[in-house]
Coordinates of C-alpha atoms in Angstrom, one line a residue:
M244 CA 0.3 0.2 -0.4
S245 CA 1.3 3.3 -0.9
E246 CA 2.4 6.0 1.8
D247 CA -0.9 7.9 0.6
K248 CA -3.4 5.5 0.8
Q249 CA -5.7 4.6 3.9
T250 CA -5.8 1.0 5.9
K251 CA -9.8 0.0 5.3
Y252 CA -11.2 -2.0 7.8
I253 CA -13.0 -5.2 8.5
F254 CA -14.8 -6.4 10.8
V255 CA -16.0 -10.2 12.3
T256 CA -18.6 -10.7 14.8
G257 CA -20.4 -13.5 15.8
G258 CA -23.3 -14.4 17.0
V259 CA -26.2 -16.8 18.1
V260 CA -23.6 -19.6 19.3
S261 CA -20.6 -20.0 19.4
S262 CA -17.7 -22.3 16.3
L263 CA -19.8 -21.4 13.7
G264 CA -16.3 -21.0 11.1
K265 CA -15.8 -17.4 12.2
G266 CA -12.0 -17.4 12.1
L267 CA -11.9 -19.6 8.4
A268 CA -14.9 -16.7 7.6
A269 CA -12.8 -14.5 8.0
A270 CA -9.6 -16.5 6.4
S271 CA -12.4 -16.8 3.3
I272 CA -13.0 -13.0 3.3
G273 CA -9.1 -12.5 3.4
C274 CA -7.9 -15.8 0.8
L275 CA -11.1 -13.9 -1.7
L276 CA -9.6 -9.9 -1.3
E277 CA -6.4 -11.8 -2.4
T278 CA -6.8 -12.9 -5.1
R279 CA -8.0 -10.0 -7.0
G280 CA -4.8 -8.4 -5.7
I281 CA -5.3 -7.0 -2.7
K282 CA -2.7 -6.5 0.6
V283 CA -4.8 -7.8 3.6
Q284 CA -3.6 -8.2 7.3
M285 CA -5.9 -10.3 9.5
M286 CA -5.7 -9.9 13.4
K287 CA -8.1 -12.3 16.4
L288 CA -9.6 -10.3 19.4
D289 CA -10.3 -12.4 22.3
P290 CA -12.1 -11.9 25.1
Y291 CA -10.5 -14.1 27.8
I292 CA -8.7 -12.7 30.6
N293 CA -5.6 -15.3 29.3
V294 CA -2.2 -13.6 28.5
D295 CA -2.1 -15.8 25.7
P296 CA -4.1 -19.4 25.2
G297 CA -0.3 -21.6 26.3
T298 CA -1.7 -21.8 29.3
M299 CA -4.2 -23.4 28.4
S300 CA -5.9 -27.7 27.7
P301 CA -6.1 -28.2 23.9
F302 CA -9.5 -29.9 24.6
Q303 CA -10.4 -26.5 26.6
H304 CA -9.7 -24.2 23.6
G305 CA -7.7 -26.7 20.2
E306 CA -4.6 -26.3 19.2
V307 CA -1.6 -23.3 20.8
F308 CA -0.7 -21.9 17.2
V309 CA 3.2 -20.2 17.6
T310 CA 4.1 -17.5 14.9
D311 CA 7.7 -17.3 14.4
D312 CA 8.0 -14.3 17.0
G313 CA 7.6 -17.0 19.4
A314 CA 4.2 -16.2 20.1
E315 CA 1.6 -18.5 21.1
T316 CA -1.3 -17.7 20.1
D317 CA -5.4 -18.8 19.6
L318 CA -6.0 -21.3 16.3
D319 CA -7.6 -19.1 14.2
L320 CA -4.6 -16.6 13.0
G321 CA -3.2 -21.0 11.5
H322 CA -6.8 -20.9 9.2
Y323 CA -5.0 -17.4 8.5
E324 CA -1.8 -18.5 7.2
R325 CA -2.9 -21.4 6.0
F326 CA -4.9 -19.1 3.3
T327 CA -3.9 -15.5 3.0
S328 CA -0.1 -14.6 2.8
A329 CA -0.6 -12.3 5.9
K330 CA 3.5 -12.5 7.8
L331 CA 1.3 -12.9 11.6
S332 CA 3.1 -12.3 14.5
Q333 CA 2.0 -10.9 18.2
A334 CA 0.6 -7.7 17.3
N335 CA -2.1 -9.9 15.8
N336 CA -3.9 -11.2 18.4
W337 CA -5.2 -9.8 21.8
T338 CA -6.8 -10.8 24.3
S339 CA -8.9 -9.3 27.4
G340 CA -5.7 -10.6 29.6
R341 CA -3.4 -8.8 27.8
I342 CA -4.8 -5.7 27.4
Y343 CA -5.6 -5.0 30.7
L344 CA -2.0 -5.9 32.4
S345 CA -1.1 -3.3 29.4
V346 CA -3.6 -0.7 31.3
I347 CA -2.2 -1.6 34.0
E348 CA 1.3 -2.0 33.8
K349 CA 0.4 1.9 33.1
E350 CA -1.5 3.3 35.0
R351 CA 1.7 1.2 37.7
R352 CA 4.6 3.3 35.9
G353 CA 2.3 6.3 35.9
D354 CA 1.5 7.6 32.5
Y355 CA -1.9 8.2 32.7
L356 CA -1.0 11.3 36.2
G357 CA -3.6 10.3 38.2
K358 CA -6.3 9.5 36.4
T359 CA -9.6 7.2 37.2
I360 CA -8.6 4.5 34.9
Q361 CA -12.0 3.1 33.5
V362 CA -13.3 0.3 30.7
I363 CA -14.3 3.2 28.5
P364 CA -11.9 4.8 27.6
H365 CA -9.1 3.0 28.8
I366 CA -9.4 0.4 27.7
T367 CA -11.2 0.2 24.4
D368 CA -8.2 2.9 23.4
E369 CA -5.9 0.3 24.3
I370 CA -8.2 -1.8 22.2
K371 CA -8.0 0.9 19.1
M372 CA -4.5 1.0 19.9
A373 CA -3.4 -2.6 18.8
V374 CA -5.5 -2.2 15.8
R375 CA -3.9 0.5 14.3
A376 CA -0.4 0.3 15.0
V377 CA -0.6 -3.4 13.0
A378 CA -1.9 -1.1 10.7
E379 CA 0.5 1.2 10.5
K380 CA 3.1 -0.9 10.3
E381 CA 1.5 -4.0 7.9
R382 CA 0.5 -0.7 5.9
P383 CA -2.3 -3.0 4.3
D384 CA -4.5 -2.5 2.0
V385 CA -7.6 -4.3 3.9
L386 CA -7.3 -5.9 7.6
I387 CA -9.7 -7.5 8.6
V388 CA -10.1 -8.1 12.5
E389 CA -12.5 -11.0 13.8
I390 CA -13.8 -10.8 17.3
G391 CA -13.8 -14.2 19.6
G392 CA -16.5 -14.8 21.5
T393 CA -20.2 -14.1 20.6
V394 CA -22.1 -11.1 20.9
G395 CA -24.0 -10.7 24.1
D396 CA -21.5 -11.7 25.7
I397 CA -20.0 -9.8 28.5
E398 CA -16.4 -10.2 28.8
S399 CA -16.6 -9.4 24.5
L400 CA -18.3 -5.5 25.2
P401 CA -15.4 -4.3 25.5
F402 CA -13.7 -4.7 21.7
L403 CA -17.4 -4.5 20.2
E404 CA -17.5 -0.9 22.2
A405 CA -14.5 -0.5 20.4
I406 CA -14.3 -1.4 17.0
R407 CA -18.1 0.5 17.8
Q408 CA -15.6 3.8 17.6
L409 CA -13.0 2.2 15.0
G410 CA -15.8 2.4 12.6
N411 CA -16.4 5.5 13.5
E412 CA -13.3 6.9 13.3
E413 CA -12.6 5.6 10.1
G414 CA -16.2 6.2 8.3
R415 CA -18.2 3.7 6.8
D416 CA -16.3 4.0 3.4
N417 CA -13.2 2.2 5.6
A418 CA -14.6 0.0 7.3
L419 CA -16.9 -2.8 7.4
F420 CA -19.0 -5.5 9.9
V421 CA -19.3 -8.7 8.9
H422 CA -21.5 -10.6 11.3
V423 CA -21.8 -15.4 11.1
T424 CA -24.9 -16.0 12.3
L425 CA -27.2 -19.2 12.4
V426 CA -30.0 -20.3 10.4
P427 CA -30.9 -24.3 12.6
F428 CA -32.5 -26.5 11.7
I429 CA -35.5 -27.6 13.6
A430 CA -36.6 -31.1 12.5
A431 CA -40.0 -31.3 14.3
A432 CA -41.1 -27.8 12.5
G433 CA -39.3 -29.5 9.0
E434 CA -38.2 -25.4 8.1
L435 CA -35.3 -23.4 8.5
K436 CA -35.9 -19.9 11.9
T437 CA -34.5 -16.8 11.6
K438 CA -34.7 -15.2 15.0
P439 CA -31.9 -16.4 16.1
T440 CA -30.4 -14.7 13.7
Q441 CA -32.8 -11.9 14.1
H442 CA -32.2 -10.9 17.6
S443 CA -28.3 -11.6 17.5
V444 CA -28.6 -8.6 15.1
R445 CA -30.4 -7.5 16.7
E446 CA -28.0 -7.0 20.4
L447 CA -25.5 -5.8 18.2
R448 CA -27.0 -3.1 16.4
E449 CA -28.4 -2.1 20.7
I450 CA -24.7 -1.7 21.4
G451 CA -24.3 0.5 18.1
I452 CA -23.3 -1.6 15.7
A453 CA -25.4 -1.9 12.1
P454 CA -23.9 -5.3 10.4
D455 CA -23.9 -4.7 7.2
I456 CA -23.1 -8.3 5.6
L457 CA -24.4 -11.8 7.2
L458 CA -22.8 -14.6 6.8
C459 CA -26.0 -17.7 7.7
R460 CA -24.2 -21.0 8.5
S461 CA -27.3 -23.3 7.8
D462 CA -27.5 -27.1 7.0
R463 CA -29.1 -26.1 3.5
P464 CA -29.0 -23.4 1.3
L465 CA -31.5 -20.3 2.2
S466 CA -34.3 -20.2 0.0
L467 CA -34.8 -16.4 -1.5
D468 CA -38.0 -16.2 0.2
L469 CA -35.9 -16.9 4.3
R470 CA -33.1 -13.8 2.4
K471 CA -35.9 -12.2 1.8
K472 CA -37.3 -11.6 4.7
I473 CA -33.2 -12.1 6.6
A474 CA -32.9 -8.6 4.4
L475 CA -35.7 -7.8 5.8
F476 CA -35.6 -7.3 9.5
C477 CA -31.9 -7.8 9.2
N478 CA -31.4 -4.3 7.7
V479 CA -30.0 -5.8 5.0
Q480 CA -29.4 -5.4 1.2
E481 CA -31.1 -9.3 0.0
N482 CA -27.2 -9.9 -1.6
A483 CA -25.7 -9.2 2.0
V484 CA -26.9 -12.3 3.1
I485 CA -24.7 -15.2 2.3
S486 CA -26.2 -18.6 3.0
A487 CA -22.6 -20.6 4.7
L488 CA -23.8 -23.8 4.4
D489 CA -21.7 -27.2 5.4
V490 CA -18.8 -28.0 2.7
P491 CA -16.7 -30.4 2.0
T492 CA -13.8 -29.7 2.5
I493 CA -13.1 -25.8 4.0
Y494 CA -10.5 -24.7 0.8
E495 CA -14.6 -24.9 -0.3
V496 CA -16.0 -21.8 1.3
P497 CA -13.6 -19.0 -0.4
I498 CA -15.2 -20.6 -3.5
A499 CA -18.5 -20.9 -2.5
F500 CA -18.5 -17.1 -1.6
H501 CA -17.1 -15.6 -4.1
E502 CA -20.2 -17.5 -6.8
Q503 CA -23.1 -15.7 -3.9
G504 CA -20.9 -12.2 -4.7
L505 CA -18.6 -11.8 -1.3
D506 CA -16.2 -10.1 -2.5
D507 CA -17.3 -8.1 -5.0
L508 CA -19.8 -6.9 -2.1
I509 CA -16.9 -6.1 0.5
I510 CA -15.3 -4.1 -3.2
K511 CA -18.6 -2.0 -3.6
N512 CA -18.1 -1.3 0.3
L513 CA -15.4 -0.1 0.8
H514 CA -15.1 1.2 -2.5
L515 CA -12.1 -0.8 -3.9
E516 CA -14.0 -2.0 -7.1
E517 CA -12.1 0.0 -9.6
Q518 CA -8.4 -0.9 -8.1
Y519 CA -8.9 -4.7 -7.9
P520 CA -12.0 -5.1 -10.7
H521 CA -11.1 -9.5 -11.1
A522 CA -10.6 -12.6 -8.4
D523 CA -8.8 -15.6 -10.0
L524 CA -9.6 -18.7 -7.8
K525 CA -7.9 -20.8 -10.0
E526 CA -5.4 -22.1 -8.0
W527 CA -8.4 -22.1 -5.7
R528 CA -10.4 -24.4 -7.5
K529 CA -7.9 -26.7 -9.1
L530 CA -6.9 -27.5 -5.0
V531 CA -10.0 -28.0 -4.5
S532 CA -10.5 -30.5 -7.1
I533 CA -8.1 -32.3 -6.1
I534 CA -9.3 -33.3 -2.0
K535 CA -12.9 -34.0 -3.7
E536 CA -11.6 -36.1 -6.8
A537 CA -9.1 -37.6 -5.7
T538 CA -8.4 -41.6 -6.5
D539 CA -5.6 -43.4 -4.7
S540 CA -5.3 -42.5 -0.7
V541 CA -3.0 -43.3 2.3
K542 CA -4.3 -44.6 5.7
I543 CA -2.7 -42.3 8.7
A544 CA -1.9 -43.4 12.0
I545 CA -1.7 -40.1 14.4
V546 CA -0.4 -41.5 17.7
G547 CA -1.6 -38.4 20.2
K548 CA -2.0 -37.7 23.5
Y549 CA -5.1 -35.5 22.6
V550 CA -7.0 -36.8 19.6
E551 CA -11.1 -36.8 21.8
L552 CA -11.1 -33.2 20.0
E553 CA -8.9 -32.8 16.5
D554 CA -9.0 -28.7 17.3
S555 CA -5.6 -29.9 19.1
Y556 CA -3.7 -30.9 16.1
K557 CA -5.3 -28.6 13.4
S558 CA -2.4 -27.5 11.4
L559 CA -1.0 -31.0 12.1
R560 CA -4.4 -32.1 9.7
E561 CA -4.3 -29.3 7.4
A562 CA -0.4 -30.0 6.6
L563 CA -1.4 -33.9 5.8
T564 CA -4.2 -32.9 4.0
H565 CA -1.9 -30.3 1.2
A566 CA 0.8 -33.5 1.5
G567 CA -1.9 -35.5 0.0
V568 CA -3.0 -32.2 -2.4
A569 CA 0.5 -32.5 -3.9
N570 CA 0.4 -36.3 -4.2
N571 CA -2.4 -36.7 -5.7
L572 CA -3.6 -38.2 -2.5
K573 CA -6.3 -38.4 -0.3
V574 CA -4.4 -38.7 3.0
N575 CA -7.0 -40.5 5.4
V576 CA -6.2 -39.7 9.4
A577 CA -7.4 -42.7 11.7
W578 CA -6.3 -40.6 15.4
V579 CA -5.4 -43.8 18.1
E580 CA -5.6 -42.3 21.3
S581 CA -1.6 -43.3 22.1
E582 CA -3.2 -44.2 26.3
S583 CA -4.9 -47.5 24.9
L584 CA -2.1 -48.5 23.4
A585 CA -0.9 -49.1 26.4
D586 CA -3.0 -51.5 27.8
D587 CA -3.5 -53.6 24.7
D588 CA -2.3 -56.7 23.3
N589 CA -3.4 -56.8 20.3
Y590 CA -1.5 -53.0 19.7
E591 CA 0.8 -54.9 17.3
S592 CA -2.6 -56.1 14.5
R593 CA -4.1 -52.0 15.9
L594 CA -1.4 -50.5 14.1
H595 CA -0.6 -52.9 11.4
D596 CA -3.4 -52.2 8.1
F597 CA -2.1 -48.6 8.8
D598 CA 0.2 -47.1 5.6
A599 CA 2.6 -45.1 7.8
I600 CA 2.2 -43.6 11.9
L601 CA 2.3 -40.2 13.5
V602 CA 3.1 -39.0 16.7
P603 CA 2.5 -35.1 17.1
G604 CA 3.6 -33.6 20.2
G605 CA 1.7 -33.2 23.5
F606 CA 3.1 -32.2 27.1
G607 CA 3.5 -35.0 30.4
K608 CA 3.6 -38.7 30.8
R609 CA 0.1 -39.5 29.9
G610 CA 0.3 -42.2 27.2
I611 CA 4.1 -42.5 26.4
S612 CA 4.3 -46.2 26.9
G613 CA 1.4 -46.2 24.0
M614 CA 4.1 -43.8 22.1
L615 CA 6.8 -45.7 22.9
R616 CA 4.5 -49.3 21.2
A617 CA 3.8 -47.2 17.9
I618 CA 7.5 -46.2 17.5
K619 CA 9.1 -49.9 18.4
Y620 CA 6.3 -51.1 15.7
A621 CA 7.0 -48.6 13.3
R622 CA 11.0 -48.6 13.1
K623 CA 11.1 -53.1 13.3
S624 CA 7.7 -53.1 10.7
K625 CA 9.6 -50.7 8.3
T626 CA 5.9 -48.3 8.1
P627 CA 6.9 -44.9 7.0
Y628 CA 7.4 -43.1 10.7
F629 CA 7.9 -39.3 10.9
G630 CA 7.6 -38.0 14.5
I631 CA 7.3 -34.3 15.4
C632 CA 8.4 -32.7 18.7
L633 CA 7.2 -35.2 21.5
G634 CA 7.4 -38.2 18.6
M635 CA 10.7 -37.2 18.0
Q636 CA 11.6 -37.4 21.8
T637 CA 10.1 -40.4 22.3
A638 CA 12.0 -42.2 19.3
C639 CA 14.8 -41.7 20.7
I640 CA 13.8 -43.1 23.8
E641 CA 12.4 -45.7 22.0
F642 CA 15.7 -45.6 20.5
A643 CA 17.8 -45.3 23.1
R644 CA 15.6 -48.9 25.2
N645 CA 16.0 -51.3 22.7
V646 CA 18.8 -50.9 20.5
C647 CA 21.8 -49.0 22.8
D648 CA 20.1 -52.2 25.5
L649 CA 20.0 -48.3 27.7
K650 CA 16.7 -50.2 29.2
D651 CA 15.0 -47.3 31.9
A652 CA 16.6 -44.6 29.4
D653 CA 14.2 -42.1 29.9
S654 CA 12.7 -38.3 29.7
T655 CA 13.2 -36.5 32.9
E656 CA 9.6 -34.8 32.0
F657 CA 8.0 -38.3 33.0
N658 CA 11.1 -39.2 35.6
D659 CA 13.6 -37.3 37.3
E660 CA 15.4 -40.4 38.9
T661 CA 16.3 -41.8 34.9
P662 CA 19.3 -43.3 35.4
F663 CA 20.0 -41.8 31.4
P664 CA 18.4 -39.0 30.9
V665 CA 17.9 -38.9 26.4
I666 CA 15.9 -36.1 27.1
F667 CA 16.3 -32.9 29.9
K668 CA 15.3 -29.9 30.2
L669 CA 16.5 -26.5 28.9
R670 CA 20.1 -25.8 30.9
D671 CA 17.1 -21.6 30.7
L672 CA 14.5 -23.4 32.3
V673 CA 15.9 -25.0 34.8
G674 CA 14.5 -23.7 38.7
V675 CA 11.7 -21.7 35.6
N676 CA 8.3 -22.8 37.3
E677 CA 6.2 -20.7 35.5
L678 CA 4.3 -22.0 33.0
G679 CA 3.6 -19.0 29.9
G680 CA 5.9 -18.3 27.9
T681 CA 8.6 -20.7 29.4
M682 CA 9.3 -22.5 26.4
R683 CA 11.2 -22.4 23.2
L684 CA 9.5 -21.0 21.4
G685 CA 9.4 -19.3 17.7
A686 CA 11.5 -20.1 14.7
W687 CA 14.9 -21.0 15.0
D688 CA 18.0 -22.0 12.8
C689 CA 18.7 -25.6 11.5
E690 CA 21.8 -27.0 10.2
L691 CA 21.3 -30.4 8.0
K692 CA 23.5 -32.9 7.1
E693 CA 25.1 -34.1 4.3
G694 CA 24.2 -37.3 2.6
S695 CA 20.5 -37.4 4.8
L696 CA 17.9 -37.9 4.2
A697 CA 16.5 -34.4 6.3
R698 CA 18.5 -32.2 3.3
E699 CA 17.3 -34.4 0.8
I700 CA 13.6 -34.2 1.6
Y701 CA 14.4 -29.9 1.7
G702 CA 15.9 -29.6 -1.9
G703 CA 19.6 -29.7 -1.4
A704 CA 18.9 -26.7 1.9
E705 CA 22.2 -26.4 4.3
R706 CA 19.9 -24.5 6.9
I707 CA 16.1 -24.1 7.2
S708 CA 13.9 -22.1 9.8
E709 CA 11.5 -23.9 11.9
R710 CA 9.0 -23.3 14.2
H711 CA 8.9 -24.6 18.0
R712 CA 6.9 -25.4 21.5
H713 CA 9.0 -26.8 23.9
R714 CA 10.7 -27.7 27.1
Y715 CA 12.5 -30.8 27.2
E716 CA 15.7 -31.6 24.8
F717 CA 17.8 -34.1 23.4
N718 CA 20.2 -34.5 25.8
P719 CA 24.4 -33.4 23.7
E720 CA 25.8 -36.7 26.7
Y721 CA 24.0 -39.3 24.7
I722 CA 24.9 -38.5 21.1
N723 CA 27.5 -40.8 20.2
I724 CA 26.2 -43.7 22.3
L725 CA 23.0 -43.6 19.4
E726 CA 25.2 -43.1 16.7
E727 CA 27.0 -46.0 17.1
K728 CA 24.2 -47.5 16.7
G729 CA 22.9 -46.6 13.6
L730 CA 20.5 -43.2 13.9
I731 CA 22.3 -39.7 12.8
F732 CA 21.8 -36.7 13.6
S733 CA 20.5 -35.2 10.7
G734 CA 20.1 -31.6 12.3
I735 CA 21.6 -29.4 15.0
S736 CA 21.1 -25.7 15.2
T737 CA 22.8 -23.6 14.5
N738 CA 24.3 -22.9 17.6
K739 CA 25.6 -26.2 18.0
K740 CA 23.7 -26.6 21.2
F741 CA 19.9 -28.3 20.3
V742 CA 19.9 -31.5 18.5
E743 CA 16.1 -30.7 15.7
M744 CA 16.2 -33.4 13.5
I745 CA 17.2 -37.9 13.5
E746 CA 16.1 -40.2 10.9
L747 CA 17.4 -44.0 10.8
P748 CA 19.5 -44.7 7.8
R749 CA 17.2 -45.8 4.6
E750 CA 19.8 -48.9 4.1
T751 CA 17.6 -50.4 7.1
H752 CA 14.5 -48.1 7.3
P753 CA 12.8 -46.9 4.2
F754 CA 11.4 -43.7 6.0
F755 CA 11.0 -42.7 9.6
I756 CA 12.4 -38.9 10.5
A757 CA 11.4 -37.5 13.3
C758 CA 12.3 -33.9 13.9
Q759 CA 11.9 -30.9 17.4
F760 CA 10.1 -28.2 15.7
H761 CA 6.4 -28.5 14.6
P762 CA 6.7 -27.6 10.5
E763 CA 2.9 -28.2 10.7
Y764 CA 2.7 -24.6 11.5
K765 CA 4.6 -23.6 8.1
S766 CA 2.5 -26.1 5.9
K767 CA 0.0 -23.9 4.0
P768 CA -2.9 -25.5 1.2
L769 CA -0.8 -23.9 -1.8
A770 CA 2.2 -24.4 -0.9
A771 CA 2.8 -28.2 1.3
H772 CA 4.9 -28.5 3.6
P773 CA 8.2 -30.9 2.2
L774 CA 8.4 -33.1 5.0
F775 CA 4.9 -34.0 5.0
V776 CA 4.3 -34.2 0.4
A777 CA 7.7 -36.4 1.7
F778 CA 6.0 -39.7 3.9
V779 CA 2.6 -38.7 2.7
K780 CA 4.8 -40.4 -1.0
A781 CA 6.3 -42.4 2.1
A782 CA 3.2 -44.0 3.4
W783 CA 1.9 -44.6 -0.7
Q784 CA 4.8 -46.2 -1.9
N785 CA 4.3 -49.0 1.5
R786 CA 1.0 -49.0 0.7
L787 CA 2.4 -50.5 -3.3
S788 CA 4.5 -52.5 -1.9
S789 CA 1.8 -54.0 0.8
E790 CA -0.5 -54.2 -2.6
N791 CA 2.1 -56.4 -4.4
L792 CA 2.5 -58.6 -1.6
K793 CA -1.2 -59.5 -1.3
E794 CA -1.3 -60.0 -4.7
D795 CA 1.7 -62.4 -5.3
V796 CA 1.0 -64.7 -2.7
A797 CA -2.2 -64.7 -3.9
S798 CA -1.4 -65.6 -6.8
D799 CA 0.5 -69.0 -5.7
K800 CA 3.8 -66.5 -7.0
P801 CA 7.1 -67.4 -5.4
I802 CA 8.0 -64.5 -2.8
E803 CA 11.0 -63.3 -0.6
I804 CA 9.4 -62.2 3.1
H805 CA 9.2 -58.7 3.9
E806 CA 9.6 -57.3 7.2
H807 CA 6.5 -56.5 7.5
A808 CA 5.9 -58.1 9.7
A809 CA 4.6 -58.7 13.8
V810 CA 7.2 -57.5 16.0
S811 CA 8.4 -59.5 18.4
S812 CA 8.2 -58.6 22.7
E813 CA 12.2 -58.6 22.7
E814 CA 14.5 -56.6 19.6

């Protein structure tokens, strides 16, 4: 954006119930605007009192998304980065806790010169400053701001008041209000009901915000009569009542909105139609086509601790989808609760039919023994394995115990008295007991070993940068012991302090690799992360070899017995 241009604002709110998909709606709007050449930035304002979601349970809040600068943010920022090219940071996610903390710190310093500190104007001014700071630093054509929570919640009122003031201060030509609402189907009546939407808009109007566009979530299309009724009672134009139907893949949402003219309506209201008249969705349509129409598939087991809530691994699941697109494959994921494998004597048979196994990140001791069983099975049966964060740490523990004969090898996170602490707490964090923000966070550089699978996957790159979120590391005192038994340390931090990647030699295992960082945070639908692309490709090759083996057996053809068989309890 040129210096003389003014940033325009789109504020996205939600009503009736939570979990309607405001984040996806905001990300889809950003995606559509970018297809017209508009420079976009995104923000999320969350009403909860936590300073950030870093200390919140994944079962409560879903995934914590980490940005390059180490901010622990809401999972919606993951949607923003996947759907747009916006570079996000801590400045793009503010909570009530962080806003109030900032105001209180200013009051303690005496910045307010003895004034009585109130929600209006001090809290609302702080919110407006946070929003305008992003606009001033990034200078986007359009800044999209999502307000978390639901209209009517007590905690969201300061944020709603702040965006009301921003709308007035910026002017109607420079601010647009989009409201995501619900039009439920009542089975007993056999019809969709608009009353919840009417009440939600009325509540919004009572605090001074008149929505310009309504995104109506429903499980079936809205009739023309229903659209007219909603437009009449909510005081919006008929073409501003957009049907936000459930779709087979989230990447179809921008296309569905475009076909109803949402982006045309937005740029018209913001007076951008002359500068950005056309949208180019060719690549996006191709992406959706592959996701929906791919005929070949792979089946991958994710052996994790938080599988009861899939949002706990949101970026991970999407990264596998992206890798499937890159390989022209459909990726079927089976969520395996790691704790259940620990108590199951038939765990090998449960894992046998998967084309590949992935162990993701997590915290705490629960379910670790199940992860170790899954890793041992993958290593011995030559099933492709990919470990992320805790998945790398547990792979090191399993190798130390079963290959290096360090029977009680462990992490000090699980057993602080282990005689072989192959995983230990960061030296910088010893004695630090606070949980919030006390980890190795954000982007760190890593040097890749020449001739390694890791370097090959990254296209021959000598150095990479990836995002981290963890407290425990591989203990470098055990590098020589594990190397002597065949483990390859293929990625080391540039300061030589931290092990970043491990792998098994390709002559002993077709694909066994793990990393301390979280590559899923940087995967995009049109630019899949190379580690996931390679992993899905390995899963497909494993499936082909398994199918060929079955065909040979069925035809009575003499065959060599592959090692993809039951794993014995002893090494």
